Short mmCIF file of C-alpha atoms in Angstrom, two decimals:
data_model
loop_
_atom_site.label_atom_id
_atom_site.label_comp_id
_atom_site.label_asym_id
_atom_site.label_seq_id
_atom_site.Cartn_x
_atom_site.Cartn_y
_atom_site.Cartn_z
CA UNK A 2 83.60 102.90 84.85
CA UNK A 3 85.43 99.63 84.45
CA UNK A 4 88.19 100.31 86.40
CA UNK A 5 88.60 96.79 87.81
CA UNK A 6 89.37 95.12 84.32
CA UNK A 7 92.06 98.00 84.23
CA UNK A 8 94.16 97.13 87.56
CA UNK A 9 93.96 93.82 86.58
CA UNK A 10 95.72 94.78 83.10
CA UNK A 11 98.07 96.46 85.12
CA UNK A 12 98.64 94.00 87.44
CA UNK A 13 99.12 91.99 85.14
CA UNK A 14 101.83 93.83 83.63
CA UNK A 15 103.81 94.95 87.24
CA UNK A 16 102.97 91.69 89.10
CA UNK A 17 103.03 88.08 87.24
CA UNK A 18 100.76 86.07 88.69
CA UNK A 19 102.60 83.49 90.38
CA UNK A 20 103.78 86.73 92.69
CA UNK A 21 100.71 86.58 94.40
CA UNK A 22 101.76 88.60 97.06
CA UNK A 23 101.54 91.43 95.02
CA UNK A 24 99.17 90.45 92.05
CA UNK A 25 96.32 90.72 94.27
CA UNK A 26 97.17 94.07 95.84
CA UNK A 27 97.37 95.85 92.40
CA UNK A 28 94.50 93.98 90.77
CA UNK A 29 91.89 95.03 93.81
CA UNK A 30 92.84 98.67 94.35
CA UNK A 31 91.05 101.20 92.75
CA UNK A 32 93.98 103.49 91.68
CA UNK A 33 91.99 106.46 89.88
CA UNK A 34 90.41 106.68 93.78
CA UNK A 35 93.78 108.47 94.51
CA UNK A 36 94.18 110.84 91.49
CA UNK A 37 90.89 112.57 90.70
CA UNK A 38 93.17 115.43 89.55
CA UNK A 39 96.22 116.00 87.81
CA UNK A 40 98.73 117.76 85.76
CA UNK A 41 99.63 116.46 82.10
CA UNK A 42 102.55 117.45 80.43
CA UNK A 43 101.62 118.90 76.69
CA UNK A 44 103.01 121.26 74.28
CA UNK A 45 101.16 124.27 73.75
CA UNK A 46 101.14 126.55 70.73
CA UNK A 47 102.36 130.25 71.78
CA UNK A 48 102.96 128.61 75.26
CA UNK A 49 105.87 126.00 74.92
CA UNK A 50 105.96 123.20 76.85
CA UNK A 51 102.83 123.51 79.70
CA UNK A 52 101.31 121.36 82.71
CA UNK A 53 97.81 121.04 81.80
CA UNK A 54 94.99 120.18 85.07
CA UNK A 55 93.19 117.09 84.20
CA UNK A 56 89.77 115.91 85.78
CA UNK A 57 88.93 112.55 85.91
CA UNK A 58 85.09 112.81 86.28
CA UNK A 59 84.63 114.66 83.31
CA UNK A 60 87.02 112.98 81.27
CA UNK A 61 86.45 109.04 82.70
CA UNK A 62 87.89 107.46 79.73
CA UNK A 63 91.25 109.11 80.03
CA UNK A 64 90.93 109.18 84.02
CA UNK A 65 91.23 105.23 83.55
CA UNK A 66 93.43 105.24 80.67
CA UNK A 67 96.21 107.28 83.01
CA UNK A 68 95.33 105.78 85.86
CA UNK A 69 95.64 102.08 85.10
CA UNK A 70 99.27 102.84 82.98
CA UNK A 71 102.52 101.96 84.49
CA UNK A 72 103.42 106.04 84.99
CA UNK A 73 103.70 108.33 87.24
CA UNK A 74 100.41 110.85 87.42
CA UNK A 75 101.84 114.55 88.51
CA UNK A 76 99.58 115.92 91.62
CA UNK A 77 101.09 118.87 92.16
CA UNK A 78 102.99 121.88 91.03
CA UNK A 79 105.16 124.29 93.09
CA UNK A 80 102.56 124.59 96.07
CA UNK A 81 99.49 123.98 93.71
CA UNK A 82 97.57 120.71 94.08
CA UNK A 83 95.93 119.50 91.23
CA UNK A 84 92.54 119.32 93.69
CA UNK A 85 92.62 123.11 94.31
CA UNK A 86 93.13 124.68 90.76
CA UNK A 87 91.02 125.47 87.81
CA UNK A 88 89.19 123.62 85.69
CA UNK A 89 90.68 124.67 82.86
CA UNK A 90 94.49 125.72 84.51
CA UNK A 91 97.41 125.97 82.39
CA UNK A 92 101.25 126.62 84.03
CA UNK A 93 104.10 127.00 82.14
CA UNK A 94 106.51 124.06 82.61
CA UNK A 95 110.11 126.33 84.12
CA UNK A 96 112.28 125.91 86.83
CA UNK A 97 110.21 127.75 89.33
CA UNK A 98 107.55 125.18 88.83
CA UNK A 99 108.76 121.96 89.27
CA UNK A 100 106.81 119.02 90.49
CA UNK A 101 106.22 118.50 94.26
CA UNK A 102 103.94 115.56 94.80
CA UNK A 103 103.04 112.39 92.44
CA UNK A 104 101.31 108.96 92.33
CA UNK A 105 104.41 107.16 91.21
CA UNK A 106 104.51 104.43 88.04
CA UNK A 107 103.27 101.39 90.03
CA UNK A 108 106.13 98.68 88.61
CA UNK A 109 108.56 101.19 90.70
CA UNK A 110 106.67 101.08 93.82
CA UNK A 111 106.62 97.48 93.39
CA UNK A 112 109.78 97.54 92.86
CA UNK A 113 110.95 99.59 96.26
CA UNK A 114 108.45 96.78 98.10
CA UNK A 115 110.22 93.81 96.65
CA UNK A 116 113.79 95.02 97.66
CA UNK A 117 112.12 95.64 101.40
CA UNK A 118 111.61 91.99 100.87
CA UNK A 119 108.08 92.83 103.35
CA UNK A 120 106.82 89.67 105.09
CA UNK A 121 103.78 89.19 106.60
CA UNK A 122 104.21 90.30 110.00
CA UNK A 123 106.13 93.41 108.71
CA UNK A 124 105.14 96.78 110.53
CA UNK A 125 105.90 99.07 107.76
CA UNK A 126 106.36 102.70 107.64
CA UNK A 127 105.96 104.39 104.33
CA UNK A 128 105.75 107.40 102.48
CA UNK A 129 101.95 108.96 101.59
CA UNK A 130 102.02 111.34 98.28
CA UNK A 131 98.70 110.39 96.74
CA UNK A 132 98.06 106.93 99.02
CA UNK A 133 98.03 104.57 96.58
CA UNK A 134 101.26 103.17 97.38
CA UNK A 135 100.03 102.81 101.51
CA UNK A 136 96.93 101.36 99.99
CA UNK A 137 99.15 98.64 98.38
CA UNK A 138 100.94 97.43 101.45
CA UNK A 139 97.39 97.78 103.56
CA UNK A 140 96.79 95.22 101.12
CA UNK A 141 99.80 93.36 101.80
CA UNK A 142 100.17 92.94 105.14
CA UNK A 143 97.00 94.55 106.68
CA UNK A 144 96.40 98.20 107.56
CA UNK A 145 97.07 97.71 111.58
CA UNK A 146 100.67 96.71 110.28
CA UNK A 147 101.10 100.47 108.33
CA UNK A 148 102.20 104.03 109.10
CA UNK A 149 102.55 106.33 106.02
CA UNK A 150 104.04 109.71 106.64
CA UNK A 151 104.12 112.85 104.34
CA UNK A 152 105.18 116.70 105.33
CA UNK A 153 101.89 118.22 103.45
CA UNK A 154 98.89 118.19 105.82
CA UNK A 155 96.77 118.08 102.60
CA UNK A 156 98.27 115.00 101.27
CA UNK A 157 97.86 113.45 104.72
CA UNK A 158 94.15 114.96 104.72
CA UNK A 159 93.05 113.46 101.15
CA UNK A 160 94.99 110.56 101.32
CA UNK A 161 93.63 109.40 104.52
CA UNK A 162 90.29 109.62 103.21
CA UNK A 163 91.06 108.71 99.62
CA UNK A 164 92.52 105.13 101.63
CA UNK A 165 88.99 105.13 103.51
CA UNK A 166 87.42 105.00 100.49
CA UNK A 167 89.20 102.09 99.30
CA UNK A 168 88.59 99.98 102.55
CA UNK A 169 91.68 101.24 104.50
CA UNK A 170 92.43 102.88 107.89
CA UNK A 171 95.93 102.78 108.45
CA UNK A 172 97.81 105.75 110.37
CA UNK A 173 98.78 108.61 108.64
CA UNK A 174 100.59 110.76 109.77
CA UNK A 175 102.31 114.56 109.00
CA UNK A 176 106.08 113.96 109.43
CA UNK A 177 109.33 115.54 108.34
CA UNK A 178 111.05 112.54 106.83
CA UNK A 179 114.42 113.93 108.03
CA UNK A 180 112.86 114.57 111.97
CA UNK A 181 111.72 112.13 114.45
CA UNK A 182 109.61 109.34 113.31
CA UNK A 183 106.21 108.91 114.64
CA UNK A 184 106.86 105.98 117.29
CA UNK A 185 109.55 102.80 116.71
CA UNK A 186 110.12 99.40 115.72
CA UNK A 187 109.52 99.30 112.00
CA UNK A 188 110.27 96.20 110.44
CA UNK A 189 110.71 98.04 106.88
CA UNK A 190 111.00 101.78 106.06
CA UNK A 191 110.75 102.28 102.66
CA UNK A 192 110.79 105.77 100.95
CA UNK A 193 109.33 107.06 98.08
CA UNK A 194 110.75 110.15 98.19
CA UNK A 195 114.61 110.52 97.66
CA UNK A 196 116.72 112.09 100.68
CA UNK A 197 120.15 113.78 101.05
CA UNK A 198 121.46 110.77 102.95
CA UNK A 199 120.03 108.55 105.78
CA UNK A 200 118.43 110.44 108.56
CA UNK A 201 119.70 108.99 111.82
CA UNK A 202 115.85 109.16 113.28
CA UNK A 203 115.39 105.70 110.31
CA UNK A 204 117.89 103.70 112.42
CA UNK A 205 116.59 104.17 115.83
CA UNK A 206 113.12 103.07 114.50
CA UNK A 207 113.98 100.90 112.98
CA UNK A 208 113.22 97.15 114.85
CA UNK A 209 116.62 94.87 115.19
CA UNK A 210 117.61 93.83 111.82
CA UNK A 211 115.16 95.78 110.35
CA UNK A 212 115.52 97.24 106.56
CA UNK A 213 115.02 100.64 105.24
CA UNK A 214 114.75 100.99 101.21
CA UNK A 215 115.66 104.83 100.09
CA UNK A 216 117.11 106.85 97.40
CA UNK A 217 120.13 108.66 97.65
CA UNK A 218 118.72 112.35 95.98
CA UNK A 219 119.96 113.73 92.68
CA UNK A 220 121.10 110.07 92.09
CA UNK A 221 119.82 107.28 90.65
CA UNK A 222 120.87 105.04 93.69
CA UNK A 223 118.22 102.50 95.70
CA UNK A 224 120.34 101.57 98.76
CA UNK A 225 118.75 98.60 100.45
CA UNK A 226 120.01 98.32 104.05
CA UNK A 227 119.70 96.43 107.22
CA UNK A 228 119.78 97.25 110.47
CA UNK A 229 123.25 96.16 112.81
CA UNK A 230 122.56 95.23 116.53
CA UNK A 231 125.50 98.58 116.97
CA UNK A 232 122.50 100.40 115.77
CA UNK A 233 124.14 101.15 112.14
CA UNK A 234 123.03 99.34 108.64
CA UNK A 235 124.97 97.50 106.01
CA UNK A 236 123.63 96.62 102.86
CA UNK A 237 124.43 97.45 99.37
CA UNK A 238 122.98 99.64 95.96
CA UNK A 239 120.14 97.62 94.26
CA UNK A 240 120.95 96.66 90.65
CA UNK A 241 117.86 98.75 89.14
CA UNK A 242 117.92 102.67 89.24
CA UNK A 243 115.19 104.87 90.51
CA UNK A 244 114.14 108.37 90.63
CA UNK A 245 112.51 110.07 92.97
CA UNK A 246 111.33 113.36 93.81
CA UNK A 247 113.97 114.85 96.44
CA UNK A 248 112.41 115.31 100.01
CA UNK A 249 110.88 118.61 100.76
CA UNK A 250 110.51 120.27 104.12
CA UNK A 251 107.45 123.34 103.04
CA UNK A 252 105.00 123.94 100.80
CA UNK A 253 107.65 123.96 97.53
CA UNK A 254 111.42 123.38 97.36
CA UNK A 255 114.11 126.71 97.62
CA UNK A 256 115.91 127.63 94.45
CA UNK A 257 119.52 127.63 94.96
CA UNK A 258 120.18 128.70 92.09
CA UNK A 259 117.45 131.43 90.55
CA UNK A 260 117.60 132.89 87.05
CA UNK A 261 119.15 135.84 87.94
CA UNK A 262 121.59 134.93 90.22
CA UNK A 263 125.16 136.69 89.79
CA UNK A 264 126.46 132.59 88.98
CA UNK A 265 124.48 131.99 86.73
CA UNK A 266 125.16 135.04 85.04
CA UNK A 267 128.64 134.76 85.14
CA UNK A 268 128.36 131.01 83.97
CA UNK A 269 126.84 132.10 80.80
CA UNK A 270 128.89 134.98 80.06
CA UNK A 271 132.43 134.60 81.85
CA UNK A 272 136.00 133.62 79.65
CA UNK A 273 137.65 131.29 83.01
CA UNK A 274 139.24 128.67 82.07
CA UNK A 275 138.94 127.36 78.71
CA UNK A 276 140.12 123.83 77.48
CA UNK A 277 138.84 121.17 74.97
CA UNK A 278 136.92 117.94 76.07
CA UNK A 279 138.18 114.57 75.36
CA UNK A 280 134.00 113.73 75.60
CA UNK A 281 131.09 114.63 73.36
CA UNK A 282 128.58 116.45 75.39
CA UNK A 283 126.63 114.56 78.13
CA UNK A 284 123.97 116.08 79.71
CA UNK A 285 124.12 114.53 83.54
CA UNK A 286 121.03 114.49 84.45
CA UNK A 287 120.07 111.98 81.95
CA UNK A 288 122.58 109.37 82.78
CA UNK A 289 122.43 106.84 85.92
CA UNK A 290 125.96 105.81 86.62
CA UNK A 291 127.33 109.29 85.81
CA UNK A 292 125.07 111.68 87.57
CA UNK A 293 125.55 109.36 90.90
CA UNK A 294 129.04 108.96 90.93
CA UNK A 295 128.81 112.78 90.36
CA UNK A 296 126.65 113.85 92.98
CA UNK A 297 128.56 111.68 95.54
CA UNK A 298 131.94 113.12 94.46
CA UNK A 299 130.68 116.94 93.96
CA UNK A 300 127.32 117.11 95.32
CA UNK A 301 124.75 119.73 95.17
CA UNK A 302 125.68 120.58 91.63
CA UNK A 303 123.10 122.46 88.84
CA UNK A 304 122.82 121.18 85.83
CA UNK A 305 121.12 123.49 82.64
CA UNK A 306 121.51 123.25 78.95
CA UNK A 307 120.00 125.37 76.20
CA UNK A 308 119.71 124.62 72.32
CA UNK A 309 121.76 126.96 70.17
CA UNK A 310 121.35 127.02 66.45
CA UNK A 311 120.87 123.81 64.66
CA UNK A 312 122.26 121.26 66.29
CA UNK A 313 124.67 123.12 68.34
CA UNK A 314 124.08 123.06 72.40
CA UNK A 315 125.44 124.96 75.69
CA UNK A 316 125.55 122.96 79.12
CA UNK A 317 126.16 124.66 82.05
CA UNK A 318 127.72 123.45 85.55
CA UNK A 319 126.79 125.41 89.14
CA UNK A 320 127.86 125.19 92.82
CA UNK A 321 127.00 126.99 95.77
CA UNK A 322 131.09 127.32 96.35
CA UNK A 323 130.84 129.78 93.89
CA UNK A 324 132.21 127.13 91.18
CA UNK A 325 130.92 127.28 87.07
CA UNK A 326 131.51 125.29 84.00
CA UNK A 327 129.92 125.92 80.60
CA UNK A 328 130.77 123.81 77.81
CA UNK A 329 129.40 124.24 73.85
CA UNK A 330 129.01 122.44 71.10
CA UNK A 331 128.22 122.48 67.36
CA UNK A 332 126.81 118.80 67.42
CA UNK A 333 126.36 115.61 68.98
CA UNK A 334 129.64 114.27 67.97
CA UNK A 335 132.44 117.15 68.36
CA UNK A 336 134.34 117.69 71.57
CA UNK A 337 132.69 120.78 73.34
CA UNK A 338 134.56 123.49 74.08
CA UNK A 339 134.50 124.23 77.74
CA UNK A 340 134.71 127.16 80.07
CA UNK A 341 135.32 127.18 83.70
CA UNK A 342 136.07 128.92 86.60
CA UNK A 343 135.45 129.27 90.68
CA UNK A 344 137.25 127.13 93.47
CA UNK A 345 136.87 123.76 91.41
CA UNK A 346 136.96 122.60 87.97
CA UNK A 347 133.56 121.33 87.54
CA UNK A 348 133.85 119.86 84.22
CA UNK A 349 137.27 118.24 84.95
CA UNK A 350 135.74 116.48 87.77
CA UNK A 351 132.65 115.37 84.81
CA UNK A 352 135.15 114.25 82.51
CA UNK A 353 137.08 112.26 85.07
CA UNK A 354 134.36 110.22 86.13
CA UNK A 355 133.73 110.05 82.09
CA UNK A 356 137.70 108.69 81.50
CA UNK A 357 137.06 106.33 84.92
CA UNK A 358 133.66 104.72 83.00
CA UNK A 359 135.52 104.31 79.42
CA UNK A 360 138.54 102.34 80.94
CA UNK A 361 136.55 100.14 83.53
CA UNK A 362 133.07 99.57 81.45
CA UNK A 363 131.22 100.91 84.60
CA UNK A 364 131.82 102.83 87.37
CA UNK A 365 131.59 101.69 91.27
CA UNK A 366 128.73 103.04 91.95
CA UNK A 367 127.06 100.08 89.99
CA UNK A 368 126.29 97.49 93.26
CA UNK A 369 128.05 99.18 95.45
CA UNK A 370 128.64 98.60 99.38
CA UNK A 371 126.40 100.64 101.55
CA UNK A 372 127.40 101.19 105.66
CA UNK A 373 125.63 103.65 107.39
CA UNK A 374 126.82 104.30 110.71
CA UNK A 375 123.84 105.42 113.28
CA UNK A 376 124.27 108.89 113.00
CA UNK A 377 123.53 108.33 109.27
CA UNK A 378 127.01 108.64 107.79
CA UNK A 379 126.54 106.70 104.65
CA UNK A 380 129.84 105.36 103.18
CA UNK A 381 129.61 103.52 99.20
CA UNK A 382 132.46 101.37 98.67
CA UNK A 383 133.85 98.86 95.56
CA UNK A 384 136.71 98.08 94.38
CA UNK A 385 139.35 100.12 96.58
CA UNK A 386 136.89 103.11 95.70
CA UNK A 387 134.65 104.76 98.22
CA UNK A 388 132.46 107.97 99.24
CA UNK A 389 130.95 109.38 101.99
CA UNK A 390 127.78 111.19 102.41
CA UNK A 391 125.93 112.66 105.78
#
């Protein structure tokens, strides 16, 4: 297996090589160590859209192919690794199977590393998933200098020895991301995984003037902070947008909203409120800018959409207050027809963020301010605007 010609390709595409720092790194670590197994996304006839278990050994060719690519490999579903299913499994891709663990597209990792803006000296603490990441910074600054954490013992388990088989011993640990740290004085935290808002536990490990790197979940927002000698952070959103899977605290994340939940049935079927859009339809989760001004303004909102007849299309709004939207459309073009109801106006609150981007060209969100105080109350602020999470 030529895997080595392979990181080089891709190091060559992620890290130029006058960034030695991270060229290296890349080019010398054997990525397909850290995903024997994994789930591909593929359409299946009678089936619909399925994960599908992949094996590396007994399909090499494609084990490097996927491996070596700048993209995210899929390790686990729900509460099932990859590792521990069938040869041949097949799951249905649905709501009640979503992704819990991956090996994420190396140019992103990279990218999280750079804004840390890790020296040499750095004691990092990062986040496991399948290693490769950890094995990067071993690389980087030496495996003494690195903790990686994750909440699944078995990630902790494989990935520990995964990262011995690639030359590295650095602690690993099992850790709630949102408890206590394991020890103090990080130079860098830096989180793959995206979180709610900044756990107050980051800023009193954090080492004088340290930095944490984290995203903000159900956003697209990388804050990049440092830490204040008060024991708070200021810093600012980084200019490229990121997604991460949110944090988890079990084996698989709770549904707040299940299929057959009295909301959602009342979202599909219920008159409320009805009014005309001023705005095409926009499906949120597919926007940056949008979805995190959104989320900071209204958090915790569900987003669904389903495919009527042709080109016509139904999105759909939720809140735990109890709040709904539902807004159809014949086509891409035509102003939806929307219906709403519960404590707030859910699609008023969409198509006010919508009105806020067409007049400015962007929305605040966009390089934003970050202060966190050190119980973790994050505030976002530009341009007389602001919002407050934690």
């Amino acid at each position: 297996m030529d895997w080595k010609s392979a990181a080089r390709r891709l190091a060559g595409s992620t890290a130029m090589r006058s960034e030695s720092r991270w060229y290296e790194p890349v080019a010398t670590t054997p990525r397909h160590t850290f995903v024997p197994h994994w789930w591909a996304r593929e359409t299946s006839t009678g089936q619909g859209a399925v994960w599908v278990r992949r094996d590396g050994a007994a399909e090499p060719e494609a084990w490097v192919r996927n491996a070596y690519a700048d993209t995210t490999l899929v390790t686990r579903i729900g509460s099932l690794h990859a590792d521990h299913a069938d040869a041949a499994a097949t799951l249905p891709r649905s709501r009640d199977r979503r992704s819990t663990s991956s090996s994420t597209l190396p140019s992103l990792i990279l990218t999280m590393y750079r804004e840390a803006w890790i020296q040499d000296s750095s004691r990092l603490l990062v986040t496991c998933g399948s290693g490769y990441g950890t094995a990067l910074a071993c690389a980087r600054v030496g495996e003494e200098r690195v903790t990686s954490v994750d909440v699944d013992a078995y990630l902790v388990e494989s990935a520990r020895a995964r990262l011995a088989e690639a030359g590295h011993h650095p602690r690993v640990v099992v850790c709630d991301l949102t408890g206590d740290l394991p020890d103090g004085g990080y130079d860098r935290i830096i989180s793959t995984v995206a979180l709610p808002s900044v756990p107050a536990s980051w800023l009193r490990a954090l080492a004088p003037g340290g930095r944490l790197v984290t995203t903000i979940a159900n956003t697209g927002l990388v804050i990049v902070a440092d830490r204040t000698a008060e024991g708070g952070a200021v810093g600012r959103v980084a200019p490229q947008a990121a997604g991460f899977m949110n944090v988890r605290h079990g084996e698989d994340y709770d549904d707040t909203f299940p299929e057959d939940l009295p909301l959602w049935q009342t979202a599909q079927h219920a008159e409320g409120d009805v009014t005309t859009s001023r705005f095409p339809l926009t499906y949120v989760p597919d926007t940056w800018d949008v979805r995190s001004t959104l989320e900071l303004l209204a958090p915790g909102i569900d987003h669904r959409q389903r495919q009527g007849p042709g080109d016509s299309r139904t999105l759909y709004m939720l809140h735990a207050d109890g709040s709904w939207a539902r807004a159809t459309a014949p086509d891409r073009r035509t102003s939806p027809t929307v219906h709403q109801g519960g404590p707030r106006r859910l699609w008023d609150e969409l198509d006010r963020v919508r009105t806020w981007l067409a007049i400015d060209g962007d929305l605040p969100v966009r390089g934003a301010d970050v202060t966190i105080t050190p119980t973790g109350v994050t505030t976002f602020s530009r341009r007389g605007w602001s919002a407050t999470i934690g």
